[in-house]
Amino acid sequence: TTVAFYLLNAMVRYLPPEYYEQYYPSCLNAILEKLDHLKRPAAVESSEFEKEVAVHLSLFVYMQPHPQVLPTVLNAVRPGSFSTILERTMVGSGSKVLLLQRRKVCLVGVARLMTCQEVCNSPEALRLCADFVGSMLTWRNAGLPSWL
């Protein structure tokens, strides 16, 4: 699955949205289906997949001209799924990403999502995102034990 996310991330990074926007909802639907089939708490496979999803969705938010695109696409694929994905995957699994470059992608993606209408209108979601951003910013100062 890591190779599939490398390809999906490259598509989002290097292609204009017009090239993939008609296919992207199908990709998200497949990702959401797999997330549904992975049980929590689960094996390492589940955790690794969720981290890949967190990095990908954060990269997607970063590369879009407006971060509102992600909630719109997620809610079009599966109505009401944005808040679950935000809480469970982007914030929940994003905090478990270890590579510094990938952590930065998660940090910026969630920070950009804080400007979305869905997050701004929900005090719980805004607090969740703010706590995540704060913990990601202080993590760098934690030193070597944070890598273990």
mmCIF file with all atom_site columns, C-alpha atoms in Angstrom, residues 2 5-6 9 48 51-53 55-56 58 94 97-107 136:
data_model
loop_
_atom_site.group_PDB
_atom_site.id
_atom_site.type_symbol
_atom_site.label_atom_id
_atom_site.label_alt_id
_atom_site.label_comp_id
_atom_site.label_asym_id
_atom_site.label_entity_id
_atom_site.label_seq_id
_atom_site.pdbx_PDB_ins_code
_atom_site.Cartn_x
_atom_site.Cartn_y
_atom_site.Cartn_z
_atom_site.occupancy
_atom_site.B_iso_or_equiv
_atom_site.pdbx_formal_charge
_atom_site.auth_seq_id
_atom_site.auth_comp_id
_atom_site.auth_asym_id
_atom_site.auth_atom_id
_atom_site.pdbx_PDB_model_num
ATOM 1  C CA . THR A 1 2   ? 2.941  2.346  0.537  1.00 0.00 ? 2   THR A CA 1
ATOM 2  C CA . PHE A 1 5   ? 0.356  6.166  -1.712 1.00 0.00 ? 5   PHE A CA 1
ATOM 3  C CA . TYR A 1 6   ? 3.663  7.229  -3.310 1.00 0.00 ? 6   TYR A CA 1
ATOM 4  C CA . ASN A 1 9   ? 1.019  11.615 -3.554 1.00 0.00 ? 9   ASN A CA 1
ATOM 5  C CA . GLU A 1 48  ? 0.759  2.129  8.921  1.00 0.00 ? 48  GLU A CA 1
ATOM 6  C CA . LYS A 1 51  ? -0.467 7.105  8.850  1.00 0.00 ? 51  LYS A CA 1
ATOM 7  C CA . GLU A 1 52  ? -0.182 6.958  5.046  1.00 0.00 ? 52  GLU A CA 1
ATOM 8  C CA . VAL A 1 53  ? -3.763 8.251  4.744  1.00 0.00 ? 53  VAL A CA 1
ATOM 9  C CA . VAL A 1 55  ? 0.051  12.171 5.217  1.00 0.00 ? 55  VAL A CA 1
ATOM 10 C CA . HIS A 1 56  ? -1.763 11.910 1.897  1.00 0.00 ? 56  HIS A CA 1
ATOM 11 C CA . SER A 1 58  ? -2.588 16.559 4.524  1.00 0.00 ? 58  SER A CA 1
ATOM 12 C CA . GLY A 1 94  ? -0.944 12.030 11.996 1.00 0.00 ? 94  GLY A CA 1
ATOM 13 C CA . VAL A 1 97  ? 4.139  9.819  11.936 1.00 0.00 ? 97  VAL A CA 1
ATOM 14 C CA . LEU A 1 98  ? 7.847  9.785  12.751 1.00 0.00 ? 98  LEU A CA 1
ATOM 15 C CA . LEU A 1 99  ? 9.712  11.206 9.755  1.00 0.00 ? 99  LEU A CA 1
ATOM 16 C CA . LEU A 1 100 ? 10.151 14.937 10.250 1.00 0.00 ? 100 LEU A CA 1
ATOM 17 C CA . GLN A 1 101 ? 9.293  15.861 6.645  1.00 0.00 ? 101 GLN A CA 1
ATOM 18 C CA . ARG A 1 102 ? 6.060  13.854 6.791  1.00 0.00 ? 102 ARG A CA 1
ATOM 19 C CA . ARG A 1 103 ? 5.191  15.338 10.200 1.00 0.00 ? 103 ARG A CA 1
ATOM 20 C CA . LYS A 1 104 ? 5.568  18.801 8.696  1.00 0.00 ? 104 LYS A CA 1
ATOM 21 C CA . VAL A 1 105 ? 3.151  17.852 5.913  1.00 0.00 ? 105 VAL A CA 1
ATOM 22 C CA . CYS A 1 106 ? 0.615  16.680 8.521  1.00 0.00 ? 106 CYS A CA 1
ATOM 23 C CA . LEU A 1 107 ? 1.105  19.846 10.555 1.00 0.00 ? 107 LEU A CA 1
ATOM 24 C CA . MET A 1 136 ? 3.327  18.864 16.630 1.00 0.00 ? 136 MET A CA 1
#
